[in-house]
C-alpha cells in the first residue's frame, strides 16, 4: 500500500444494517470504504476497487465467507478479517486455516473492529518492509517464503496457510524457546484473546 493514500477496505456482509454502519463508520475514520452484500457483488467491486483489507462475514447466501477467503488468498495478496455470529472455536480455527488474518465474533464494537483493521494493516506493512531470505532450510525441509510452500527433499508438502504462518515464525526465530504468548502476539497481534485455543490446535 502506498503511504500517500488512504487504506482501502471492502466490507462483505449480507446484513444491510451492518454494511451501512461499517461503511459510514470506517469512512469517517479515514478509510476508503466500499461494501458488498455477497460474493458476486464482491467480485464486481474487485474489478474496479483494489482493497488492502476485506471485512468478510462468515455466513452468507451462495458462496460463504470461508470459500471466498480461500479463493481470494489463492489469487492475490490481501488481508482478511472474518466476522461470525457464531463465536465458536471451530469457526475461528477454520477461518484462520483458510487464511483469515483475524477473526471477530458478532456482535462487536465498531471501535474494536477499527483497531483490529489498523493492527492487521500494520502487520502487513511491516512484513512488506522486512527484508528476508526467499528460502529457509532445516533438516530435509525447505520453506519457500515467497511461494509460501514447504518442500521435503525437493517434493512439495501440502500445508495450510495457517501452518505456513507458524512455520515461518519458527524459521525466523531459530534456536530459541518461544512462549505461547510470543507466538500469539506474532500471529494475532492486537488484543488477542488469552482463552483462544486456535494456536494450540495449530501447533498440535
Short mmCIF file of C-alpha atoms in Angstrom, two decimals:
data_model
loop_
_atom_site.label_atom_id
_atom_site.label_comp_id
_atom_site.label_asym_id
_atom_site.label_seq_id
_atom_site.Cartn_x
_atom_site.Cartn_y
_atom_site.Cartn_z
CA UNK A 1 0.00 0.00 0.00
CA UNK A 2 1.38 3.42 -0.94
CA UNK A 3 1.91 5.56 2.19
CA UNK A 4 0.33 8.59 0.48
CA UNK A 5 -3.14 7.09 0.04
CA UNK A 6 -5.83 6.10 2.50
CA UNK A 7 -6.18 2.41 3.36
CA UNK A 8 -8.91 0.72 1.33
CA UNK A 9 -11.41 -1.62 2.96
CA UNK A 10 -14.18 -3.71 1.40
CA UNK A 11 -16.95 -4.90 3.75
CA UNK A 12 -18.69 -8.08 2.55
CA UNK A 13 -21.84 -8.88 4.57
CA UNK A 14 -25.39 -9.83 3.63
CA UNK A 15 -26.78 -7.79 6.55
CA UNK A 16 -27.63 -4.35 5.13
CA UNK A 17 -27.58 -2.77 8.61
CA UNK A 18 -24.03 -3.92 9.29
CA UNK A 19 -22.89 -2.90 5.79
CA UNK A 20 -24.27 0.62 6.18
CA UNK A 21 -22.99 1.01 9.74
CA UNK A 22 -19.45 -0.12 8.93
CA UNK A 23 -19.34 1.70 5.60
CA UNK A 24 -20.20 5.02 7.27
CA UNK A 25 -18.12 4.48 10.41
CA UNK A 26 -14.93 3.34 8.68
CA UNK A 27 -15.18 6.15 6.11
CA UNK A 28 -15.43 8.70 8.94
CA UNK A 29 -12.27 7.17 10.44
CA UNK A 30 -10.28 7.93 7.30
CA UNK A 31 -10.58 4.61 5.45
CA UNK A 32 -11.67 4.44 1.82
CA UNK A 33 -14.56 2.01 2.22
CA UNK A 34 -16.92 0.12 -0.07
CA UNK A 35 -19.45 -2.61 0.68
CA UNK A 36 -20.81 -5.75 -0.99
CA UNK A 37 -23.72 -7.98 0.02
CA UNK A 38 -22.36 -11.29 -1.32
CA UNK A 39 -19.58 -12.96 -3.31
CA UNK A 40 -20.92 -11.88 -6.69
CA UNK A 41 -21.08 -8.23 -5.69
CA UNK A 42 -17.64 -8.56 -4.11
CA UNK A 43 -16.23 -9.82 -7.41
CA UNK A 44 -17.77 -6.86 -9.24
CA UNK A 45 -16.29 -4.43 -6.75
CA UNK A 46 -12.84 -6.02 -7.05
CA UNK A 47 -12.83 -5.32 -10.80
CA UNK A 48 -12.59 -1.59 -10.11
CA UNK A 49 -11.56 -1.33 -6.44
CA UNK A 50 -8.28 -2.72 -5.09
CA UNK A 51 -8.73 -3.03 -1.30
CA UNK A 52 -5.93 -3.58 1.19
CA UNK A 53 -8.26 -5.47 3.52
CA UNK A 54 -11.62 -7.24 3.46
CA UNK A 55 -14.04 -7.48 6.37
CA UNK A 56 -15.71 -10.79 5.50
CA UNK A 57 -18.89 -12.25 7.01
CA UNK A 58 -18.69 -16.00 7.54
CA UNK A 59 -22.32 -16.96 6.87
CA UNK A 60 -23.73 -15.60 3.60
CA UNK A 61 -26.08 -16.96 0.94
CA UNK A 62 -24.31 -18.50 -2.04
CA UNK A 63 -20.53 -18.71 -1.63
CA UNK A 64 -19.80 -18.35 2.09
CA UNK A 65 -17.02 -16.38 3.74
CA UNK A 66 -14.69 -19.36 4.15
CA UNK A 67 -14.85 -20.22 0.45
CA UNK A 68 -14.45 -16.57 -0.58
CA UNK A 69 -11.44 -16.10 1.71
CA UNK A 70 -9.76 -19.27 0.43
CA UNK A 71 -10.32 -18.17 -3.16
CA UNK A 72 -9.07 -14.62 -2.62
CA UNK A 73 -5.96 -15.71 -0.74
CA UNK A 74 -5.03 -18.00 -3.64
CA UNK A 75 -5.44 -15.18 -6.15
CA UNK A 76 -3.92 -12.09 -4.53
CA UNK A 77 -2.09 -10.59 -1.56
CA UNK A 78 -4.87 -9.24 0.66
CA UNK A 79 -5.68 -9.09 4.37
CA UNK A 80 -8.97 -10.54 5.65
CA UNK A 81 -10.77 -10.09 8.95
CA UNK A 82 -13.59 -12.59 9.32
CA UNK A 83 -16.86 -11.90 11.15
CA UNK A 84 -19.21 -14.55 12.52
CA UNK A 85 -22.42 -14.51 14.52
CA UNK A 86 -21.26 -17.86 15.91
CA UNK A 87 -18.32 -17.29 18.22
CA UNK A 88 -17.34 -20.95 18.29
CA UNK A 89 -13.70 -22.07 18.37
CA UNK A 90 -14.16 -24.31 15.34
CA UNK A 91 -15.27 -21.34 13.21
CA UNK A 92 -12.28 -19.32 14.39
CA UNK A 93 -9.86 -22.18 13.71
CA UNK A 94 -11.25 -22.97 10.26
CA UNK A 95 -11.25 -19.27 9.38
CA UNK A 96 -7.57 -19.00 10.27
CA UNK A 97 -6.79 -22.22 8.44
CA UNK A 98 -8.16 -20.83 5.14
CA UNK A 99 -6.05 -17.69 5.56
CA UNK A 100 -8.02 -15.11 7.57
CA UNK A 101 -5.67 -12.69 9.34
CA UNK A 102 -8.01 -12.08 12.26
CA UNK A 103 -11.45 -13.12 13.50
CA UNK A 104 -14.15 -11.21 15.36
CA UNK A 105 -17.42 -12.58 16.75
CA UNK A 106 -20.71 -10.72 16.34
CA UNK A 107 -22.00 -8.61 17.97
CA UNK A 108 -18.90 -6.41 18.14
CA UNK A 109 -17.96 -2.81 18.87
CA UNK A 110 -17.06 -0.94 15.66
CA UNK A 111 -14.17 0.67 17.53
CA UNK A 112 -12.70 -2.76 18.22
CA UNK A 113 -13.03 -3.72 14.56
CA UNK A 114 -11.29 -0.47 13.57
CA UNK A 115 -8.43 -1.23 15.98
CA UNK A 116 -8.08 -4.73 14.54
CA UNK A 117 -8.14 -3.39 10.97
CA UNK A 118 -5.33 -0.97 11.77
CA UNK A 119 -3.33 -3.69 13.55
CA UNK A 120 -3.67 -6.12 10.62
CA UNK A 121 -2.69 -3.39 8.14
CA UNK A 122 0.35 -2.50 10.26
CA UNK A 123 1.46 -6.13 10.39
CA UNK A 124 1.06 -6.41 6.63
CA UNK A 125 3.10 -3.25 6.06
CA UNK A 126 5.81 -4.48 8.43
CA UNK A 127 6.07 -7.77 6.54
CA UNK A 128 6.44 -5.89 3.25
CA UNK A 129 9.25 -3.72 4.66
CA UNK A 130 11.13 -6.55 6.38
CA UNK A 131 13.95 -7.94 4.23
CA UNK A 132 14.00 -11.72 4.42
CA UNK A 133 15.61 -14.59 2.54
CA UNK A 134 13.41 -16.25 -0.06
CA UNK A 135 14.03 -19.73 1.39
CA UNK A 136 14.93 -21.28 4.74
CA UNK A 137 16.26 -24.82 5.08
CA UNK A 138 16.07 -27.10 8.12
CA UNK A 139 16.91 -30.79 8.00
CA UNK A 140 15.43 -32.28 4.82
CA UNK A 141 12.90 -29.41 4.61
CA UNK A 142 12.95 -26.13 2.71
CA UNK A 143 10.42 -23.37 3.40
CA UNK A 144 9.93 -21.16 0.36
CA UNK A 145 8.78 -17.85 1.84
CA UNK A 146 7.95 -16.20 -1.47
CA UNK A 147 5.88 -19.12 -2.80
CA UNK A 148 4.56 -19.93 0.70
CA UNK A 149 5.35 -23.60 0.15
CA UNK A 150 7.13 -26.36 2.09
CA UNK A 151 9.35 -28.96 0.42
CA UNK A 152 10.94 -32.16 1.72
CA UNK A 153 13.86 -33.44 -0.36
CA UNK A 154 12.52 -31.41 -3.26
CA UNK A 155 8.95 -32.75 -3.03
CA UNK A 156 6.23 -30.28 -2.02
CA UNK A 157 4.42 -30.99 1.25
CA UNK A 158 0.78 -29.91 1.46
CA UNK A 159 0.23 -27.43 4.33
CA UNK A 160 -2.43 -24.86 5.11
CA UNK A 161 -1.92 -21.09 5.16
CA UNK A 162 -2.11 -21.15 8.96
CA UNK A 163 0.53 -23.90 9.22
CA UNK A 164 2.82 -21.95 6.90
CA UNK A 165 2.49 -18.82 9.08
CA UNK A 166 3.51 -20.84 12.14
CA UNK A 167 6.48 -22.45 10.37
CA UNK A 168 7.61 -19.03 9.18
CA UNK A 169 7.76 -17.80 12.78
CA UNK A 170 9.89 -20.81 13.76
CA UNK A 171 12.40 -20.40 10.91
CA UNK A 172 12.66 -16.64 11.53
CA UNK A 173 13.49 -17.25 15.22
CA UNK A 174 15.84 -20.26 15.16
CA UNK A 175 17.41 -21.86 18.24
CA UNK A 176 15.06 -20.05 20.60
CA UNK A 177 12.39 -21.17 23.01
CA UNK A 178 9.21 -19.34 22.00
CA UNK A 179 6.43 -18.87 24.51
CA UNK A 180 2.77 -19.31 23.65
CA UNK A 181 2.24 -15.57 24.26
CA UNK A 182 5.01 -14.65 21.82
CA UNK A 183 3.55 -16.88 19.10
CA UNK A 184 0.07 -15.45 19.67
CA UNK A 185 1.40 -11.88 19.51
CA UNK A 186 3.17 -12.53 16.21
CA UNK A 187 0.21 -14.38 14.68
CA UNK A 188 -2.72 -12.50 16.18
CA UNK A 189 -1.46 -9.04 17.12
CA UNK A 190 -3.94 -6.63 18.68
CA UNK A 191 -5.96 -7.65 21.75
CA UNK A 192 -5.61 -11.38 21.36
CA UNK A 193 -7.94 -13.49 23.45
CA UNK A 194 -5.98 -15.33 26.19
CA UNK A 195 -8.54 -18.16 26.01
CA UNK A 196 -8.15 -18.58 22.25
CA UNK A 197 -7.06 -22.19 21.65
CA UNK A 198 -6.54 -21.93 17.88
CA UNK A 199 -2.77 -21.54 18.36
CA UNK A 200 -2.63 -24.71 20.47
CA UNK A 201 -4.58 -26.63 17.83
CA UNK A 202 -2.28 -25.35 15.10
CA UNK A 203 0.87 -26.37 16.98
CA UNK A 204 -0.60 -29.82 17.65
#
